[in-house]
Amino acid sequence: MAEIAYWEAIRRAHDEEMARDPMVIAMGEDIGVAGGTYKATAGLYDKYGESRIIDCPISENSYTGIGIGASMAGMRPVIEIMSINFALLALDTIVNAAAKIRYMSGGQIACPIVMRTPGGTAHQLAAQHSARLARMFMSTSGLRVVTPRGPLDAYGMLKSAIRSNDPVIIIEHEQMYNLKEEIPDEEFFRPLEGAEVIREGTDITLIGYNYSVHLCLEAAKRLEADGVSAEVIDLRSLKPIDRETIRESVEKTHKVVVAEEDEAPVGVGSEIITGIMEDCFFALDSQPVRVHAADVPVPYNYKLEKAAIPNADDVYHGALKALGKI
Amino acid sequence: MKDADKKRLLREMIFFRRFEDRTFEAYMERKIGGFLHLYSGQEAVATGVLEMANVGQGDKNDYVITGYRDHVHAIKTGAPAREVMAELYGKETGSSKGRGGSMHIFDASQNFMGGYALVGQPFPLAAGLALACKHKGTKQIAICFLGDGANNQGTFHETMNMASIWNLPVLFVCENNGYAIGTHIDRSTAQLDQYKRVDTAYNMKSSQHEGMDIENVLPAAKAAIDYVRNEQKPYFIEFMTYRFRGHSMSDAKGYRSKEEEAEWEKRDPIKIFSKKLIDAGVVTAKDIKAMEKEIDNEIENDIIKFAEEGPEPRIEDLNKYVLDDNPDPRWIGPLQK
């Protein structure tokens, strides 16, 4: 076991998979000579060369499309989109091509691409660099959408994503690239499906994904000090969603909070809570609570930005509301 | 080219025209749904270009990809015509098992990588197929057929640039029929000569050719394909052509004159080639009549029959093919608790 950062975990997964399979390539802006904005491919250009670590011009839709085309002929491209905001430019090839080709072709052609992109707010990056957008991809049939919360999943899920035969969107987070965690030295895999109970509790269920998992964990600690035992679930996969793990937890705790960094309308919280209503409505003792961003484009000003984005305190207060304490 | 091959090419073009005409009838009978875009008038382009490519040889084929006007490209690449027709009928026995329809014919066994409804979307997909060919070192190339209207999409510019800087073995075939759906090219496009849009802008070799006479198409296509395969570089080839029918079945063609249509009909690729072959003594008018009769028989008694008699997809299979139906649990899960 060694403690490594999130970006190092991604780099290690790339390195191992590229060494194993010559069909694995990486594509993106500044990932080669420049070493990658988040260092996720640092040093790999020297090791694998320009034909496998491909520096792309700023043409998100078409280099993603080129990756998809290559995957249709048996390659395994890992595409880095520098910010999920820029993924909007590639929506046509992701949603209209990658997600639909297997189906439209009657199962003849797979598109085993991986698209990695950070989706979340960082520090005063303003409206056009702070989108989260998980909700946009999780609503598309034919895609897998996963959200590794730390180095263990960042490594293990990227390896699984490269080997799976489906198009996989991995949503990372600018504030998590330096997050550290101990992970095994030997090779391992983490499956793309399945939510995970990462803290057991009996009084309330806090549900997060991506960065909001950490807000839930922090809120759980504060609740513990109040004598409340909070269970924390990391969704891990937003498409498909593991409703069974959520149901089991809610049937135990009878109260639930969903924490999402995105705006609320038509979002992760709406989807999760609808699932709870359908699966275990009568297990609830109080109304479910959504903790979410303000419904505004993310502002630049530091105080406004902080006010727009949920933090651990907001999750804590959401829990108090579900517990009937406020 | 041998006389027998010329005769075969004429037969193929007549077959493609009759096939499309028959889909028109089936559409009017409501046996075919959705949108239907017919290729009539442009036969010399796909027939001539693909004659010079590696097709009909299964997985050794060059990769072929196109837009929604895709029936003829699919068949010439090697997809069985009866399966294409069955796809239009929405049958399980269709090329795409009834999941794609007219605009989404696929035959992976022949490297026919699909018809796409998003104008310009195949540009990057074709470049990606070419990237895979280059990476594997197979000497296969990718061939992308699109109309002039596609060249006003961002994907055109983005892909020409990347195909050029990465030296991808891809042939872009521009079938310039003068219309982007119902808008004439001189109202939609600043540079009317499409081949000029890539030469200096993207440092790519390109050329323009008359596209109604297959004897013009064949040598031009051969030179371009040889260049792409041997030099491992992209090439953009433009053929001037005309679609005789509307953009799709719902198109009343109100945007063009009867005089213009009549002018182009004089340049009907089948008439041109028929006359040439009759004049050269390769075929007689009587041979052509016999050919037509044989084709109509084949279409009616084999192709339409196959499409009519094939089973519909089962409702129970609605959710098949969304994702890998037999995923490896090591990568997919579920997560062990």
XYZ file of C-alpha atoms in Angstrom:
663
model
C 0.000 0.000 0.000
C 1.145 3.488 -0.801
C -0.498 6.859 -0.441
C -0.886 8.498 -3.821
C -2.771 11.488 -5.179
C -5.857 11.266 -7.390
C -3.916 12.454 -10.456
C -1.198 9.889 -9.826
C -3.831 7.162 -9.640
C -5.177 8.160 -13.050
C -1.669 8.324 -14.473
C -0.852 4.866 -13.139
C -4.024 3.387 -14.667
C -3.162 4.921 -18.047
C 0.397 3.646 -17.855
C -0.533 0.072 -16.944
C -3.289 -0.213 -19.528
C -1.150 1.287 -22.295
C 1.705 -1.087 -21.450
C -0.692 -4.036 -21.588
C -2.707 -3.225 -24.701
C -1.292 -1.414 -27.749
C -4.838 -0.465 -28.766
C -5.103 1.893 -25.777
C -4.330 5.502 -26.700
C -4.949 8.828 -24.993
C -6.188 11.977 -26.700
C -6.759 15.507 -25.484
C -5.510 19.058 -25.290
C -2.014 19.496 -23.819
C -1.833 15.904 -22.577
C 1.433 15.041 -24.327
C 4.357 17.429 -24.581
C 2.805 19.719 -21.970
C 2.217 16.757 -19.620
C -1.490 17.314 -19.036
C -3.347 20.092 -17.237
C -3.949 17.757 -14.306
C -0.776 15.674 -14.868
C -2.977 12.642 -15.590
C -0.651 11.610 -18.426
C 2.606 13.099 -17.118
C 5.657 11.378 -18.583
C 3.626 9.075 -20.821
C 4.378 11.011 -23.999
C 8.066 10.180 -23.583
C 7.244 6.567 -22.854
C 4.617 5.838 -25.536
C 5.242 8.465 -28.187
C 3.078 10.882 -30.110
C 1.048 8.191 -31.858
C -0.373 6.981 -28.532
C -0.412 10.126 -26.436
C -2.059 12.436 -28.922
C -2.002 16.198 -28.403
C -5.185 17.521 -29.987
C -6.040 20.910 -31.412
C -8.832 22.769 -29.613
C -11.611 20.930 -31.459
C -13.493 19.018 -28.784
C -16.343 17.745 -30.923
C -14.173 16.312 -33.650
C -11.305 14.879 -31.637
C -13.874 13.149 -29.469
C -15.472 11.949 -32.721
C -12.106 10.714 -33.965
C -11.715 8.784 -30.732
C -15.168 7.285 -31.227
C -14.370 6.351 -34.836
C -11.123 4.695 -33.716
C -13.016 2.761 -31.039
C -15.428 1.452 -33.694
C -12.437 -0.185 -35.372
C -11.160 -1.835 -32.200
C -9.089 0.804 -30.450
C -9.503 1.865 -26.831
C -9.122 5.639 -26.704
C -9.123 7.556 -23.434
C -10.143 11.117 -24.157
C -9.419 13.930 -21.750
C -11.708 16.950 -21.976
C -10.025 19.739 -20.030
C -13.248 20.950 -18.443
C -16.734 19.504 -18.561
C -17.898 22.871 -19.891
C -15.996 22.081 -23.073
C -17.732 18.713 -23.279
C -20.799 20.643 -24.377
C -18.980 21.182 -27.664
C -18.632 17.422 -27.992
C -22.230 16.586 -27.073
C -23.107 15.685 -30.640
C -20.482 13.001 -30.943
C -20.993 11.745 -27.397
C -24.789 11.720 -27.298
C -25.687 11.240 -30.960
C -22.831 8.932 -31.919
C -21.072 7.099 -29.057
C -24.235 6.516 -27.060
C -26.316 5.340 -30.019
C -24.087 3.447 -32.436
C -24.356 0.096 -30.675
C -28.142 0.347 -30.661
C -28.610 1.799 -34.151
C -26.403 -0.922 -35.585
C -28.408 -3.682 -33.897
C -25.492 -4.528 -31.604
C -22.902 -4.885 -34.375
C -20.580 -2.069 -33.398
C -19.339 -1.113 -29.947
C -17.813 2.239 -29.007
C -15.437 1.432 -26.156
C -14.237 4.958 -25.492
C -13.509 6.533 -22.155
C -14.021 10.251 -21.727
C -12.457 11.754 -18.607
C -13.332 15.264 -17.574
C -13.375 17.340 -14.396
C -16.870 18.554 -13.585
C -17.140 20.906 -10.661
C -16.343 24.267 -9.201
C -12.843 25.129 -8.137
C -11.784 28.606 -7.066
C -13.388 31.593 -8.749
C -13.296 30.109 -12.246
C -16.637 31.801 -13.013
C -19.588 30.559 -15.006
C -17.887 29.029 -18.036
C -15.361 26.925 -16.120
C -17.542 25.742 -13.255
C -20.211 23.577 -14.813
C -20.996 20.200 -13.300
C -23.349 18.711 -15.903
C -23.468 15.167 -14.531
C -27.237 15.366 -14.908
C -26.900 15.931 -18.645
C -24.935 12.749 -19.262
C -26.801 10.569 -16.766
C -29.976 11.153 -18.751
C -28.557 9.605 -21.932
C -29.271 5.971 -22.837
C -26.211 4.127 -24.049
C -23.667 5.820 -21.779
C -22.097 4.868 -18.489
C -21.364 7.751 -16.131
C -19.116 7.263 -13.117
C -17.763 9.625 -10.458
C -14.672 8.368 -8.611
C -14.482 9.977 -5.164
C -10.799 9.315 -4.542
C -7.622 7.652 -5.829
C -8.869 4.098 -5.203
C -11.818 4.512 -7.567
C -9.957 6.910 -9.882
C -7.446 4.153 -10.594
C -9.701 1.109 -10.367
C -12.609 2.568 -12.322
C -10.439 3.980 -15.110
C -8.908 0.531 -15.584
C -12.383 -1.012 -15.711
C -13.641 1.705 -18.043
C -10.817 1.071 -20.510
C -11.603 -2.648 -20.556
C -15.385 -2.345 -20.724
C -17.055 -2.394 -24.131
C -19.271 0.614 -23.447
C -18.716 4.353 -23.759
C -17.862 5.566 -20.262
C -17.848 9.164 -19.017
C -15.660 9.594 -15.946
C -16.460 12.800 -14.106
C -13.544 13.926 -11.986
C -13.218 17.176 -10.014
C -10.697 20.000 -10.052
C -10.607 20.051 -6.266
C -9.863 16.339 -5.997
C -6.758 15.901 -8.175
C -4.467 16.340 -5.169
C -6.606 14.296 -2.807
C -4.548 11.421 -1.349
C -5.488 7.886 -0.364
C -3.666 4.629 0.239
C -4.144 2.153 -2.576
C -2.687 -1.337 -3.124
C 0.609 -1.611 -5.019
C -0.601 -4.587 -7.021
C -3.045 -4.232 -9.900
C -6.747 -4.151 -9.014
C -10.068 -3.139 -10.556
C -13.079 -1.334 -9.224
C -16.357 -2.107 -11.000
C -18.218 0.613 -12.860
C -21.550 -0.263 -11.280
C -22.656 -0.196 -7.682
C -23.126 2.410 -5.000
C -21.058 1.964 -1.850
C -21.853 2.493 1.796
C -18.659 4.198 2.908
C -19.744 4.974 6.451
C -22.310 2.938 8.294
C -24.990 4.581 10.404
C -28.506 4.033 11.677
C -30.275 7.407 11.966
C -30.037 9.083 8.570
C -28.687 8.391 5.060
C -26.513 10.997 3.364
C -26.083 10.372 -0.361
C -23.329 11.990 -2.442
C -21.236 11.454 -5.544
C -17.977 12.893 -6.783
C -16.864 15.757 -4.489
C -20.124 15.910 -2.553
C -19.257 12.546 -0.951
C -16.617 14.407 1.038
C -19.167 16.993 2.138
C -21.377 14.147 3.342
C -18.501 12.563 5.290
C -17.713 15.859 6.985
C -21.378 16.441 7.833
C -21.568 12.893 9.220
C -18.731 13.671 11.633
C -20.548 16.752 12.908
C -23.755 14.777 13.282
C -21.875 12.155 15.286
C -20.833 14.867 17.724
C -24.554 15.635 18.075
C -25.234 11.982 18.809
C -26.683 11.220 15.353
C -25.447 8.154 13.490
C -25.301 9.022 9.769
C -24.798 6.510 6.977
C -22.981 7.820 3.901
C -23.491 6.381 0.422
C -21.227 7.156 -2.492
C -23.312 6.638 -5.629
C -20.105 5.987 -7.683
C -22.163 5.430 -10.818
C -24.808 7.898 -11.990
C -25.729 5.770 -15.012
C -26.908 3.249 -14.105
C -27.898 4.070 -10.508
C -27.765 1.345 -7.868
C -31.212 1.766 -6.354
C -30.953 -1.377 -4.258
C -28.167 -0.045 -2.027
C -30.117 3.183 -1.523
C -33.306 1.320 -0.668
C -31.563 -0.904 1.887
C -30.092 2.118 3.621
C -33.310 4.153 3.671
C -35.232 1.180 5.055
C -32.726 1.170 7.913
C -32.474 4.916 8.637
C -35.859 6.195 7.398
C -34.416 9.639 6.579
C -32.428 10.841 3.615
C -30.411 13.775 2.297
C -28.986 13.948 -1.224
C -26.038 16.304 -1.701
C -25.250 17.487 -5.206
C -22.891 20.229 -6.273
C -25.068 20.968 -9.294
C -28.248 22.974 -9.508
C -31.365 21.112 -8.404
C -33.754 21.096 -11.372
C -33.832 17.773 -13.238
C -30.750 16.696 -11.352
C -29.140 13.873 -9.408
C -31.222 14.659 -6.307
C -34.483 14.636 -8.260
C -33.601 11.291 -9.766
C -32.464 9.657 -6.522
C -35.441 10.896 -4.527
C -37.892 9.794 -7.214
C -36.305 6.357 -7.019
C -36.761 6.334 -3.235
C -40.410 7.346 -3.644
C -40.946 4.479 -6.040
C -38.931 1.892 -4.117
C -39.467 2.581 -0.424
C -41.846 5.493 0.124
C -43.365 3.961 3.243
C -39.945 3.553 4.849
C -39.541 7.322 5.113
C -40.179 9.100 8.403
C -39.647 12.593 7.010
C -39.508 14.399 3.702
C -36.315 13.805 1.699
C -33.977 16.802 1.507
C -31.939 17.993 -1.464
C -28.789 20.000 -0.810
C -27.727 21.662 -4.026
C -26.268 24.717 -5.739
C -28.219 27.918 -6.265
C -29.994 28.002 -9.618
C -27.614 30.616 -11.086
C -24.610 30.628 -13.430
C -21.631 30.285 -11.070
C -20.457 33.785 -10.090
C -16.829 34.962 -10.050
C -16.892 36.916 -6.789
C -15.525 34.729 -3.987
C -18.372 35.354 -1.540
C -21.040 34.919 -4.196
C -19.408 31.740 -5.439
C -19.332 30.326 -1.909
C -22.976 31.218 -1.451
C -23.907 29.489 -4.712
C -22.211 26.149 -4.025
C -23.190 23.759 -1.220
C -20.665 22.936 1.496
C -20.504 20.497 4.409
C -22.383 22.926 6.616
C -25.266 22.919 4.143
C -25.333 19.116 4.178
C -25.298 19.170 7.997
C -28.237 21.569 8.065
C -30.038 19.527 5.436
C -29.661 16.548 7.758
C -31.011 18.517 10.725
C -34.034 19.389 8.596
C -34.626 15.750 7.678
C -34.223 14.855 11.344
C -36.858 17.435 12.296
C -34.380 19.370 14.419
C -34.779 22.662 12.555
C -11.267 -2.125 -67.686
C -12.646 -5.304 -69.210
C -15.948 -5.215 -71.073
C -17.436 -7.682 -68.629
C -16.648 -5.303 -65.766
C -18.151 -2.366 -67.612
C -21.281 -4.360 -68.205
C -21.358 -5.329 -64.527
C -21.008 -1.697 -63.462
C -23.891 -0.671 -65.706
C -25.974 -3.441 -64.229
C -25.068 -2.311 -60.717
C -26.125 1.258 -61.444
C -29.418 0.143 -62.943
C -29.912 -2.112 -59.939
C -29.318 0.796 -57.537
C -31.797 2.995 -59.424
C -34.443 0.267 -59.441
C -33.796 -0.559 -55.792
C -34.371 3.073 -54.803
C -37.462 3.324 -57.035
C -38.855 0.240 -55.337
C -38.257 1.714 -51.874
C -40.242 4.741 -53.056
C -43.181 2.489 -53.888
C -42.930 0.646 -50.584
C -42.822 3.993 -48.792
C -46.007 5.106 -50.553
C -47.572 1.807 -49.486
C -46.470 2.704 -45.915
C -44.371 -0.413 -45.654
C -41.360 1.798 -44.968
C -41.589 4.460 -42.262
C -39.570 7.401 -41.062
C -37.473 9.440 -43.434
C -36.311 8.057 -46.747
C -33.574 9.765 -48.773
C -33.001 8.366 -52.235
C -29.730 8.313 -54.160
C -31.120 8.344 -57.712
C -28.987 10.496 -59.988
C -25.774 10.180 -58.003
C -25.100 6.477 -58.733
C -21.904 7.052 -60.703
C -20.162 8.474 -57.622
C -20.610 5.698 -55.045
C -20.449 2.967 -57.691
C -17.301 4.394 -59.279
C -15.423 5.268 -56.098
C -16.146 2.011 -54.300
C -15.318 -0.003 -57.433
C -11.770 1.244 -56.932
C -11.712 0.546 -53.174
C -11.426 -2.733 -51.319
C -15.047 -3.799 -50.890
C -16.996 -7.046 -50.784
C -14.152 -8.831 -49.007
C -15.473 -8.806 -45.458
C -13.110 -7.605 -42.761
C -10.383 -6.874 -45.298
C -12.562 -4.111 -46.741
C -11.715 -0.472 -46.506
C -13.935 1.262 -43.966
C -16.868 3.098 -45.516
C -19.088 5.623 -43.758
C -21.677 8.117 -44.979
C -24.741 10.212 -44.184
C -28.393 9.253 -44.298
C -28.570 8.688 -48.089
C -26.851 5.398 -47.502
C -28.547 2.402 -49.141
C -26.390 2.314 -52.255
C -23.101 2.878 -50.414
C -23.973 0.004 -48.089
C -24.805 -2.412 -50.896
C -21.775 -1.527 -52.991
C -19.553 -2.020 -49.918
C -20.931 -5.519 -49.526
C -24.126 -5.393 -47.471
C -26.683 -7.830 -48.946
C -29.399 -5.788 -50.708
C -32.144 -7.952 -49.233
C -30.928 -7.118 -45.717
C -30.874 -3.415 -46.561
C -34.468 -3.661 -47.790
C -35.459 -5.665 -44.706
C -33.951 -2.885 -42.587
C -36.166 -0.344 -44.340
C -39.085 -2.606 -43.480
C -37.934 -2.547 -39.829
C -37.330 -6.279 -39.684
C -35.118 -8.332 -37.370
C -33.513 -9.706 -40.539
C -32.474 -6.175 -41.570
C -28.900 -4.926 -41.672
C -29.311 -3.256 -38.275
C -31.956 -5.687 -36.958
C -34.653 -3.105 -37.515
C -33.127 -0.730 -34.949
C -31.666 1.739 -37.407
C -33.889 2.132 -40.446
C -33.106 3.847 -43.717
C -30.716 6.409 -42.275
C -28.732 3.961 -40.159
C -27.703 1.014 -42.301
C -24.718 -0.813 -40.793
C -22.847 -3.930 -41.857
C -19.869 -4.409 -39.594
C -18.982 -7.690 -41.325
C -18.180 -5.643 -44.450
C -16.723 -2.646 -42.568
C -19.677 -0.546 -43.601
C -19.713 1.648 -40.515
C -23.015 3.283 -40.949
C -25.248 5.964 -42.174
C -25.679 8.950 -39.886
C -28.420 11.536 -39.674
C -26.361 14.339 -38.147
C -24.973 16.197 -41.138
C -21.186 16.274 -40.898
C -20.942 13.802 -38.018
C -19.216 11.121 -40.121
C -16.204 13.376 -40.816
C -14.520 12.758 -37.451
C -15.748 9.161 -37.252
C -14.083 8.499 -40.625
C -10.855 10.113 -39.454
C -11.000 7.899 -36.369
C -11.446 4.780 -38.479
C -8.437 5.914 -40.502
C -6.458 6.498 -37.319
C -7.185 2.908 -36.321
C -6.074 1.628 -39.747
C -2.842 3.570 -39.491
C -2.257 2.463 -35.915
C -2.732 -1.195 -36.811
C -0.698 -0.829 -39.990
C -3.237 -2.741 -42.069
C -3.072 -0.600 -45.246
C -6.836 -0.287 -45.131
C -8.195 3.210 -45.565
C -11.384 4.992 -44.518
C -13.726 6.454 -47.121
C -16.243 9.083 -46.095
C -19.068 10.073 -48.465
C -20.926 13.287 -47.675
C -22.704 16.018 -49.553
C -21.649 19.607 -50.111
C -24.064 20.718 -47.377
C -21.969 18.923 -44.743
C -19.015 21.155 -45.461
C -20.563 24.034 -43.550
C -20.441 22.126 -40.284
C -17.678 22.718 -37.763
C -16.757 19.043 -37.942
C -15.654 19.558 -41.564
C -13.066 22.154 -40.593
C -11.973 20.473 -37.380
C -11.581 17.099 -39.053
C -9.806 18.325 -42.203
C -7.272 19.980 -39.922
C -6.640 16.901 -37.795
C -6.661 14.467 -40.730
C -3.993 16.640 -42.291
C -1.710 17.209 -39.299
C -1.883 13.527 -38.333
C -1.562 12.213 -41.906
C -4.589 9.960 -41.642
C -5.370 7.582 -44.521
C -8.873 8.850 -45.195
C -10.564 9.737 -48.475
C -13.254 12.387 -48.180
C -15.667 12.089 -51.087
C -17.770 15.204 -51.536
C -20.890 14.464 -53.554
C -21.711 17.998 -54.613
C -25.344 17.889 -55.715
C -25.745 21.621 -55.327
C -28.270 21.571 -52.540
C -28.098 21.530 -48.751
C -31.540 20.009 -48.197
C -33.487 22.702 -50.098
C -30.994 25.580 -50.122
C -28.883 26.064 -53.218
C -25.153 26.113 -52.671
C -24.779 29.688 -53.931
C -27.035 30.839 -51.095
C -25.354 28.812 -48.345
C -21.687 28.575 -49.158
C -19.097 31.293 -49.780
C -16.716 29.118 -51.790
C -18.662 27.163 -54.404
C -15.769 24.885 -55.346
C -15.605 22.572 -52.376
C -12.176 21.150 -53.173
C -10.725 24.634 -52.767
C -11.821 24.706 -49.146
C -9.183 22.213 -48.028
C -6.113 22.712 -50.209
C -4.523 25.819 -48.719
C -6.711 25.990 -45.621
C -5.788 22.510 -44.425
C -2.826 21.695 -46.605
C -4.658 18.702 -48.072
C -4.554 17.384 -51.630
C -7.865 17.780 -53.374
C -9.500 17.766 -56.787
C -12.838 18.290 -58.529
C -14.399 16.072 -61.196
C -17.518 15.690 -63.259
C -19.516 13.021 -61.433
C -22.301 11.874 -63.753
C -20.097 9.834 -66.081
C -18.699 6.830 -64.245
C -15.779 6.787 -66.673
C -14.719 10.107 -65.175
C -15.238 8.871 -61.646
C -13.251 5.632 -61.923
C -9.774 7.002 -62.781
C -10.122 9.984 -60.461
C -11.144 7.702 -57.603
C -8.324 5.266 -58.319
C -5.714 8.024 -58.220
C -7.113 9.396 -54.967
C -7.386 5.984 -53.295
C -3.864 5.025 -54.366
C -2.580 8.301 -52.958
C -4.328 7.790 -49.608
C -3.205 4.164 -49.306
C 0.372 4.606 -50.474
C 1.186 8.015 -49.050
C -0.827 7.456 -45.849
C -2.291 10.920 -46.177
C -5.822 12.293 -46.549
C -7.341 13.351 -49.862
C -10.494 15.331 -50.606
C -12.232 14.515 -53.873
C -15.251 16.429 -55.146
C -17.713 15.099 -57.720
C -20.273 17.359 -59.377
C -23.551 15.496 -59.381
C -27.309 15.885 -58.965
C -30.021 14.109 -57.055
C -33.046 13.489 -59.210
C -35.480 13.138 -56.340
C -36.140 15.480 -53.447
C -33.978 15.625 -50.329
C -36.371 13.166 -48.695
C -39.829 11.863 -49.450
C -41.488 14.932 -47.974
C -39.672 17.293 -50.350
C -41.765 18.875 -53.105
C -38.628 20.373 -54.706
C -40.166 23.871 -54.792
C -36.694 25.378 -54.623
C -35.546 24.321 -58.092
C -36.876 24.715 -61.615
C -38.169 22.061 -63.979
C -35.692 23.398 -66.552
C -32.769 22.770 -64.227
C -33.993 19.256 -63.509
C -34.438 18.546 -67.224
C -30.896 19.736 -67.960
C -29.443 17.376 -65.380
C -31.610 14.479 -66.458
C -29.857 14.653 -69.802
C -26.745 13.803 -67.788
C -28.356 10.761 -66.144
C -25.395 8.514 -65.259
C -27.225 5.411 -66.414
C -28.130 6.957 -69.786
C -24.571 8.222 -70.282
C -22.959 4.881 -69.541
C -25.598 2.890 -71.448
C -25.013 4.976 -74.546
C -21.253 4.666 -74.256
C -21.423 0.896 -73.898
C -23.922 0.522 -76.740
C -21.767 2.739 -78.996
C -18.712 0.671 -78.128
C -20.602 -2.539 -78.854
C -20.225 -3.815 -75.285
C -23.970 -4.190 -74.853
C -27.068 -3.801 -76.980
C -30.284 -1.998 -76.102
C -31.843 -5.437 -75.963
C -29.251 -6.591 -73.414
C -30.125 -3.635 -71.219
C -33.845 -4.419 -71.420
C -33.098 -7.997 -70.388
C -30.910 -6.733 -67.572
C -33.708 -4.505 -66.296
C -36.152 -7.365 -66.369
C -33.775 -9.617 -64.484
C -33.164 -6.906 -61.890
C -36.873 -6.271 -61.392
C -37.373 -9.996 -60.906
C -34.598 -10.157 -58.368
C -35.929 -7.152 -56.472
C -39.479 -8.459 -56.406
C -38.944 -12.173 -55.913
C -35.918 -12.156 -53.682
C -35.352 -8.782 -52.054
C -38.894 -7.587 -51.397
C -39.971 -11.120 -50.533
C -37.179 -11.377 -47.963
C -38.145 -8.007 -46.485
C -41.862 -8.799 -46.399
C -41.448 -12.247 -44.891
C -38.842 -11.442 -42.260
C -39.923 -11.358 -38.613
C -40.298 -8.123 -36.670
C -37.981 -7.627 -33.711
C -39.434 -9.001 -30.490
C -40.764 -6.474 -27.969
C -38.912 -8.510 -25.313
C -35.674 -7.445 -27.020
C -36.391 -3.713 -26.736
C -33.596 -3.201 -24.219
C -30.962 -5.229 -26.038
C -27.936 -3.460 -27.576
C -28.103 -0.368 -25.348
C -24.896 -1.406 -23.610
C -22.785 -4.559 -23.796
C -25.354 -7.289 -23.132
C -22.758 -9.702 -21.741
C -20.436 -7.501 -19.720
C -17.493 -8.849 -17.772
C -18.398 -8.577 -14.059
C -14.782 -7.800 -13.227
C -15.135 -4.411 -14.935
C -18.840 -3.787 -14.575
C -19.773 -5.236 -11.199
C -21.786 -5.401 -9.111
C -19.528 -4.085 -6.389
C -18.736 -6.764 -3.833
C -19.918 -5.659 -0.429
